[in-house]
Coordinates of C-alpha atoms and ligand atoms in Angstrom, one line a residue:
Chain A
X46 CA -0.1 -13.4 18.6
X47 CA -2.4 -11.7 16.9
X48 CA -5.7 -13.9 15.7
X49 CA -9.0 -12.8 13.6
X50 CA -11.3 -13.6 16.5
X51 CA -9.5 -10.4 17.7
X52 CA -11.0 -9.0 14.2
X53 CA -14.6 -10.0 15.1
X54 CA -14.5 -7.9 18.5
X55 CA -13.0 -4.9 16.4
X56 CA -16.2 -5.8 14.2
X57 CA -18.3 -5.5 17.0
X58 CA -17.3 -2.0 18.2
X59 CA -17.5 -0.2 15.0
X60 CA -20.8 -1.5 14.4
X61 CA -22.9 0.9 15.9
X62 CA -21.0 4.0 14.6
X63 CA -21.2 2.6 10.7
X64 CA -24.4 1.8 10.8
X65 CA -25.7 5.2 12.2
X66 CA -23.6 7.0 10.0
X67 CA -21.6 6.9 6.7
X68 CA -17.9 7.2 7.5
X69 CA -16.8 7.8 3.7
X70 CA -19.3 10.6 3.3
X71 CA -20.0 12.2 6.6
X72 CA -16.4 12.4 7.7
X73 CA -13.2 14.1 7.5
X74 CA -11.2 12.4 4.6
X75 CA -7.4 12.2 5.0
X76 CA -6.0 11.7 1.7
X77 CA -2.7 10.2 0.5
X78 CA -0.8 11.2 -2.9
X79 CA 0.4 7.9 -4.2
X80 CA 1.7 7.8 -7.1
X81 CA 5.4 6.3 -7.7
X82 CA 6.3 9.6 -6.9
X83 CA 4.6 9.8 -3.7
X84 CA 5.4 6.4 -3.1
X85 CA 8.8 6.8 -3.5
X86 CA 8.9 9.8 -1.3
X87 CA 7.7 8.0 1.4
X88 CA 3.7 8.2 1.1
X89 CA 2.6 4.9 2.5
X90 CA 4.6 5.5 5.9
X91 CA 2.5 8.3 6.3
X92 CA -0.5 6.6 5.2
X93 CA 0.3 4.2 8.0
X94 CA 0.9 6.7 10.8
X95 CA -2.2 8.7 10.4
X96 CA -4.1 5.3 9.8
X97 CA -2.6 4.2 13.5
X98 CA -3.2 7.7 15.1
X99 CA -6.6 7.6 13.9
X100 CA -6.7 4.0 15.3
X101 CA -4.9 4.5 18.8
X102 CA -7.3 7.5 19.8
X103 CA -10.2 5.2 18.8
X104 CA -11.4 8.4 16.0
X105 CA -15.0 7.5 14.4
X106 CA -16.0 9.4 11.0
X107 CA -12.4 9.8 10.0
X108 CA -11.5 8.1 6.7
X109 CA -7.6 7.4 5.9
X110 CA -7.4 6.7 2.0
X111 CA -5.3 7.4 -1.3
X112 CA -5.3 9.4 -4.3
X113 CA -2.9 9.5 -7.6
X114 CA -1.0 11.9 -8.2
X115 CA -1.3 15.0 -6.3
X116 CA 0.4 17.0 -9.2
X117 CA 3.2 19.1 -7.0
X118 CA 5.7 16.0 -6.7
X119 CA 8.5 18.0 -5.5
X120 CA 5.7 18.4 -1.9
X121 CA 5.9 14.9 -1.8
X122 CA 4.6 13.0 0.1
X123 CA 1.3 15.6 -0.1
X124 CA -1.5 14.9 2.4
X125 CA -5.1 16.4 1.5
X126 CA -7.3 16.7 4.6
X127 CA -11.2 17.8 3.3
X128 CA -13.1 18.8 6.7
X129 CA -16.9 17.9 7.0
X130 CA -17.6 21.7 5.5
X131 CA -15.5 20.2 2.4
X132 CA -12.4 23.3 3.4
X133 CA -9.2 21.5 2.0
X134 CA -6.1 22.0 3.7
X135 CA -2.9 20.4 2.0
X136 CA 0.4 19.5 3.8
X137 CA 3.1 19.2 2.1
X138 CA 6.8 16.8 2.8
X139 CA 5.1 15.3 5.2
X140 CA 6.6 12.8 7.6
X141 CA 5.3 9.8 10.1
X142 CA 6.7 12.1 13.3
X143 CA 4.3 15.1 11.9
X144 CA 1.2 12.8 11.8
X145 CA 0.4 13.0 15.7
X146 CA 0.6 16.6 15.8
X147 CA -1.9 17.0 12.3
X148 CA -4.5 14.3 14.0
X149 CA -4.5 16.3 17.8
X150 CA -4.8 20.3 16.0
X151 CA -6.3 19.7 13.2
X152 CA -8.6 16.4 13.3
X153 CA -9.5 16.3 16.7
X154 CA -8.9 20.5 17.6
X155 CA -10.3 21.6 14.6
X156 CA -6.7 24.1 14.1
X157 CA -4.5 23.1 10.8
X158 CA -1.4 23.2 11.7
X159 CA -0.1 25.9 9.2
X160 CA 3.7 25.4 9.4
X161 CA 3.1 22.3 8.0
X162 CA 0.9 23.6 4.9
X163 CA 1.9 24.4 1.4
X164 CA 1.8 28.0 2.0
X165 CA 4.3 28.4 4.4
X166 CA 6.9 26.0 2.6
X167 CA 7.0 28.5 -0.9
X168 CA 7.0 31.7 1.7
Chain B
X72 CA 12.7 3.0 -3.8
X73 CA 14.5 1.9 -0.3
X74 CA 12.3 -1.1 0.2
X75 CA 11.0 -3.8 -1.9
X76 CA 7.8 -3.4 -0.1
X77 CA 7.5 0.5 -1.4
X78 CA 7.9 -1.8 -4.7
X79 CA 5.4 -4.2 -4.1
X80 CA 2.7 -1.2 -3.5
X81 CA 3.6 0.4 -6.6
X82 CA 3.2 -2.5 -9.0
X83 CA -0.2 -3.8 -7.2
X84 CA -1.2 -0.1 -7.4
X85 CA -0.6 -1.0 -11.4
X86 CA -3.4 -3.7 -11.1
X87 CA -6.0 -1.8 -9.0
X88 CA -5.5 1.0 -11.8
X89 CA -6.0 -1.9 -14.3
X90 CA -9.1 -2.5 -12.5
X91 CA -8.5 -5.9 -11.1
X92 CA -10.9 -7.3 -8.7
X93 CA -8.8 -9.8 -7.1
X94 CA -4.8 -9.4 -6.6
X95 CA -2.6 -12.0 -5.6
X96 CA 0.6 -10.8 -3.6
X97 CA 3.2 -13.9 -3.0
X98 CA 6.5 -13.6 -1.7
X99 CA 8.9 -17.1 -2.0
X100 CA 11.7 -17.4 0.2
X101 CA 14.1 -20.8 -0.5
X102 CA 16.9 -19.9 1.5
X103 CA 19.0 -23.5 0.1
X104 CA 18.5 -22.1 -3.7
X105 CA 19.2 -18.4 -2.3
X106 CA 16.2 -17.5 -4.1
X107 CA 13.4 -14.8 -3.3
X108 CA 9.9 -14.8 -6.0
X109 CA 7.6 -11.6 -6.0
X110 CA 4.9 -12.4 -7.9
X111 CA 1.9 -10.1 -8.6
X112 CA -0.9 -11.3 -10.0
X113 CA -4.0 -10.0 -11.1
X114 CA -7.4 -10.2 -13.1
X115 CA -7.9 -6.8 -14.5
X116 CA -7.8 -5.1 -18.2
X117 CA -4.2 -7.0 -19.5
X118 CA -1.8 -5.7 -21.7
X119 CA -1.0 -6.1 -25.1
X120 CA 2.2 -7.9 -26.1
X121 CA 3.7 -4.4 -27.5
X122 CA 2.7 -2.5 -24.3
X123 CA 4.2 -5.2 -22.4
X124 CA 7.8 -5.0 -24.4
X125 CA 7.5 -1.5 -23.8
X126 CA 6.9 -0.8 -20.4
X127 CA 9.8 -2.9 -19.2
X128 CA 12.4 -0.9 -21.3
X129 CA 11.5 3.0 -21.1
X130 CA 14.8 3.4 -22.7
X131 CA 14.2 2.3 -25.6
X132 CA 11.3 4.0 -26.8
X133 CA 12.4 7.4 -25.3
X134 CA 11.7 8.7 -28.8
X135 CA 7.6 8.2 -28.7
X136 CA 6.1 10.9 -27.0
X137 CA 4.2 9.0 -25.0
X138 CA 4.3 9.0 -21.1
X139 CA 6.0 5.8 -20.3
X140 CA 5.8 4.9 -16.1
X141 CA 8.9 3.6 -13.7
X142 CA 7.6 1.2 -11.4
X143 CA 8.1 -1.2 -13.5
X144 CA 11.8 -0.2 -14.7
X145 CA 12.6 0.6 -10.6
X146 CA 11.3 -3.2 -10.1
X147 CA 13.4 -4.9 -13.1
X148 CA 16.6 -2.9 -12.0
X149 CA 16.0 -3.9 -8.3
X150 CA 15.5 -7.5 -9.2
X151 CA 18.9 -7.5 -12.0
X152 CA 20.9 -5.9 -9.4
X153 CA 21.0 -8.9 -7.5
X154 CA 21.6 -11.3 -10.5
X155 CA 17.6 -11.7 -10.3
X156 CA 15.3 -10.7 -13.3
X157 CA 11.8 -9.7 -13.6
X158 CA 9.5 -10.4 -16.4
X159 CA 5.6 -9.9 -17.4
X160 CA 3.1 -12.5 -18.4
X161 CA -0.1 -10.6 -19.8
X162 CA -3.6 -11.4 -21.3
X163 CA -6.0 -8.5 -22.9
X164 CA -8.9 -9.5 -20.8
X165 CA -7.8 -12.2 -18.4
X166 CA -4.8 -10.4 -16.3
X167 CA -1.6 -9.9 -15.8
X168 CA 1.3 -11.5 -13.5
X169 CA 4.7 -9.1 -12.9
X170 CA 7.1 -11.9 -11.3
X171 CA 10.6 -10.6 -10.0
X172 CA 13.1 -13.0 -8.5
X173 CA 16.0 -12.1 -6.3
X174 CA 19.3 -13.7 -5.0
X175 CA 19.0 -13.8 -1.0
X176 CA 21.7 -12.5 0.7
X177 CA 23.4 -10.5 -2.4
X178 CA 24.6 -7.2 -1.3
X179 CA 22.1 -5.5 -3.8
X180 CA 19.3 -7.3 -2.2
X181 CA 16.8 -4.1 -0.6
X182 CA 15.5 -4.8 2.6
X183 CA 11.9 -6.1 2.2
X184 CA 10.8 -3.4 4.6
X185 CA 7.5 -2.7 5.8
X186 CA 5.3 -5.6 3.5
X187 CA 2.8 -5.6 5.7
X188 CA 2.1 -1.6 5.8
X189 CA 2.4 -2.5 1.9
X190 CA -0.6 -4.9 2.0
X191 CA -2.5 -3.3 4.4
X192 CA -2.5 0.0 2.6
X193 CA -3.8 -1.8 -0.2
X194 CA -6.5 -3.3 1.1
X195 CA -7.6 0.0 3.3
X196 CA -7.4 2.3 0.4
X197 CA -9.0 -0.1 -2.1
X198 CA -12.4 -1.3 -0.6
X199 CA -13.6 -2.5 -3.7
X200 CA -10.7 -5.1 -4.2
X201 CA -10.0 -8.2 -3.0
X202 CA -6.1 -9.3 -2.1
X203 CA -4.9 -12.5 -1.3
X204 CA -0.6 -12.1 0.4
X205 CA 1.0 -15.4 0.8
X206 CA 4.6 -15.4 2.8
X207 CA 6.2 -18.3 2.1
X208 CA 9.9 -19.5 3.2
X209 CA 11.2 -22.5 2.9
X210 CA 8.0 -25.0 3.8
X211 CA 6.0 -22.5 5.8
X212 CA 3.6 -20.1 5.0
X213 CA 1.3 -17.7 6.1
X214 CA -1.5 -16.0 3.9
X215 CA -4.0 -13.4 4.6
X216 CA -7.4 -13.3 2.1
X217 CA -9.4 -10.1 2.3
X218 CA -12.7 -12.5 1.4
X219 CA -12.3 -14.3 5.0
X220 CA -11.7 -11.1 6.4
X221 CA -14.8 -9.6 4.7
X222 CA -16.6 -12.1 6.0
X223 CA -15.8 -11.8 9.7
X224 CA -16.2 -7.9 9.1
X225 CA -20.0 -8.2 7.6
X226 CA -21.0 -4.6 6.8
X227 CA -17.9 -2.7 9.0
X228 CA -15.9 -1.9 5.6
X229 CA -11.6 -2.7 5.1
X230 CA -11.5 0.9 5.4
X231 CA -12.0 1.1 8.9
X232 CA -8.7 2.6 10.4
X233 CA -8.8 0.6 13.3
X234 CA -9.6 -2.7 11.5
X235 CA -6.8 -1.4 9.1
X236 CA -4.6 -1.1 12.2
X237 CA -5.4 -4.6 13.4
X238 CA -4.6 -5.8 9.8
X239 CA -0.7 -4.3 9.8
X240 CA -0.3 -6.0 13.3
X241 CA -2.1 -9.2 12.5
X242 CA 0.4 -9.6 9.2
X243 CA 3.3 -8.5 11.0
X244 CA 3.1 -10.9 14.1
X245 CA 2.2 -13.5 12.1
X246 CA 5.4 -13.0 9.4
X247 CA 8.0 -12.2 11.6
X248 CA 9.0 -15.7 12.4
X249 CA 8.9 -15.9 8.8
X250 CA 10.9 -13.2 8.1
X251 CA 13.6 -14.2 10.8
X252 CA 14.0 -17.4 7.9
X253 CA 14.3 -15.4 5.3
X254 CA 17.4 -13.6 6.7
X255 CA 19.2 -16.9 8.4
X256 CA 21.3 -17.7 5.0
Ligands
ATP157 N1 -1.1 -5.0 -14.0 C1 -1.3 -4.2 -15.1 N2 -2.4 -4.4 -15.8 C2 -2.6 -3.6 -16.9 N3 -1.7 -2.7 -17.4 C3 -0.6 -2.5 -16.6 C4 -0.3 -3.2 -15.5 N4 0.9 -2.8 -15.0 C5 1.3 -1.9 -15.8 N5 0.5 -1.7 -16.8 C6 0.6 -0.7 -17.9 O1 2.0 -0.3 -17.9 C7 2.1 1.1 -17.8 C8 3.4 1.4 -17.0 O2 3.3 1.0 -15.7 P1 4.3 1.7 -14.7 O3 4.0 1.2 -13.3 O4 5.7 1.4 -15.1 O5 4.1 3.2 -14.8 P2 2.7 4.0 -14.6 O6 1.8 3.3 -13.7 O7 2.1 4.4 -15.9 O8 3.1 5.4 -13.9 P3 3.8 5.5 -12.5 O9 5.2 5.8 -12.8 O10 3.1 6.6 -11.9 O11 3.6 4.2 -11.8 C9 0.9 1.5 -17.1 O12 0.5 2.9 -17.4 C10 -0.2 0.6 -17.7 O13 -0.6 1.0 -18.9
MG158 MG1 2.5 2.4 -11.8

């Protein structure tokens, strides 16, 4: 079972990485509509699934966090992703089983993966 | 809402908003009285006595113009549906507590779900808070404070996705025994 001493070695990795850079502002943010409209759509299951990606293929400078609402509730749940240039790309119905395939184009390849966009859902 | 815990988030995302620095997440389980207490509890702005009348009837005040939420409403019909109620105790200034109860093992009852996604996603998205989540059931609990954590984390921040990641697993594994309880009625 799971204990915090596991949390201090977790501690001890990311050290070097925040302390050379600032994650929230020299990043790629990933950013959650949450609202109870969001929420209700199913937001914070795919809060959790990029958080885990994110996690699992040990990504450094890559921030995971919330918003209100998004304003297009019927996209819910809506997933802003702002590269380090600031170019904002929003997905739209998103789904925990489309978060692994968003994190390997897009985060780590650099591609957005445009089927999953708001333009090609009102084409 | 399918889950309670999709709940749960949406009335502690009530008390961030409120501007709370310290929210206090407990779940009660006495599986002799059949009974399951949410409370939320927090230290932020308060509400008056007339906001608090109105936000847990947005029925009948349909005729102000004003915007009037439903996480409240989704949380007292969630709660009634299994013979449980939910009701608000609120200061201007000191904080407010939302407390639901439900029957365990009514047929109404949601699943909890995913509480610890719930509680993790709060404290990941919302640095600058603290949270305290207490499981209880029957006599055992199991509580996670965000100050002890903060504490073993010195400068690495809560919003860390893999010390986010650790968080989720740490609640889960430690709840599920708990859980197991909960459902043995
Ligand atoms: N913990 C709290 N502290 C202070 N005010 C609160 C708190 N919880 C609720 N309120 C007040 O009650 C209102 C209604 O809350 P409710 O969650 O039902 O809807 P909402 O947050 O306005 O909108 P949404 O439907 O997006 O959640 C809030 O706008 C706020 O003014
Ligand atoms: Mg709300």
């Amino acid at each position: 079972m799971k204990s915090l001493q596991e949390l201090a070695a977790i501690r001890d990795k990311m050290k070097q990485t925040v302390n050379t850079r600032d994650t929230a502002h020299d990043g790629i943010r990933v950013v959650v509509g949450m609202a109870t409209c969001g929420i209700a759509a199913g937001a914070r299951p795919v809060l959790n699934a990029f958080t885990e990606e994110v996690a699992r293929r040990d990504l450094h400078h890559v921030l995971v966090t919330q918003t209100g609402c998004i304003g297009i509730c019927q996209y819910e749940p809506v997933v802003e992703i702002y590269d380090r240039d600031g170019t904002k790309t929003t997905y739209v119905k998103m789904t925990p089983d489309k978060v692994a395939k968003v994190v390997g184009d897009h985060i780590v390849g650099g591609t957005p993966v445009t089927e999953y966009t708001i333009g090609s859902t009102t084409k | 809402m399918q889950e309670l815990s999709m709940n749960i988030l949406d009335i502690a995302e009530n008390s961030v908003a409120a501007n709370a620095t310290l929210v206090q997440i407990t779940l009660n389980g006495q599986t002799a009285q059949k009974l399951l207490t949410l409370t939320i509890q927090d230290n932020g702005k308060g509400m008056s006595q007339e906001l608090v009348q109105r936000v847990t009837d947005p029925f009948c005040t349909s005729r102000t113009t004003r915007k009037v939420g439903l996480g409240l409403p989704f949380l007292k019909m969630a709660a009634q549906l299994t013979g449980g109620d939910m009701y608000i105790q609120s200061t201007v200034g000191v904080g407010t507590c939302v407390t639901a109860t439900f029957t365990l093992g009514h047929i109404d009852l949601m699943p909890l779900g995913d509480v610890a996604g719930t509680v993790t996603t709060l404290i990941q998205c919302n640095p600058q808070v603290d949270f305290i989540y207490t499981l209880t059931v029957n006599s055992q609990s199991f509580c996670t404070d965000t100050r002890q954590l903060r504490e073993i984390l010195g400068d690495v921040p809560l919003s860390t996705p893999q010390v986010a990641l650790f968080i989720k697993e740490y609640i889960e594994e430690n709840s599920a025994e708990l859980y197991t309880g909960l459902l043995n009625i």
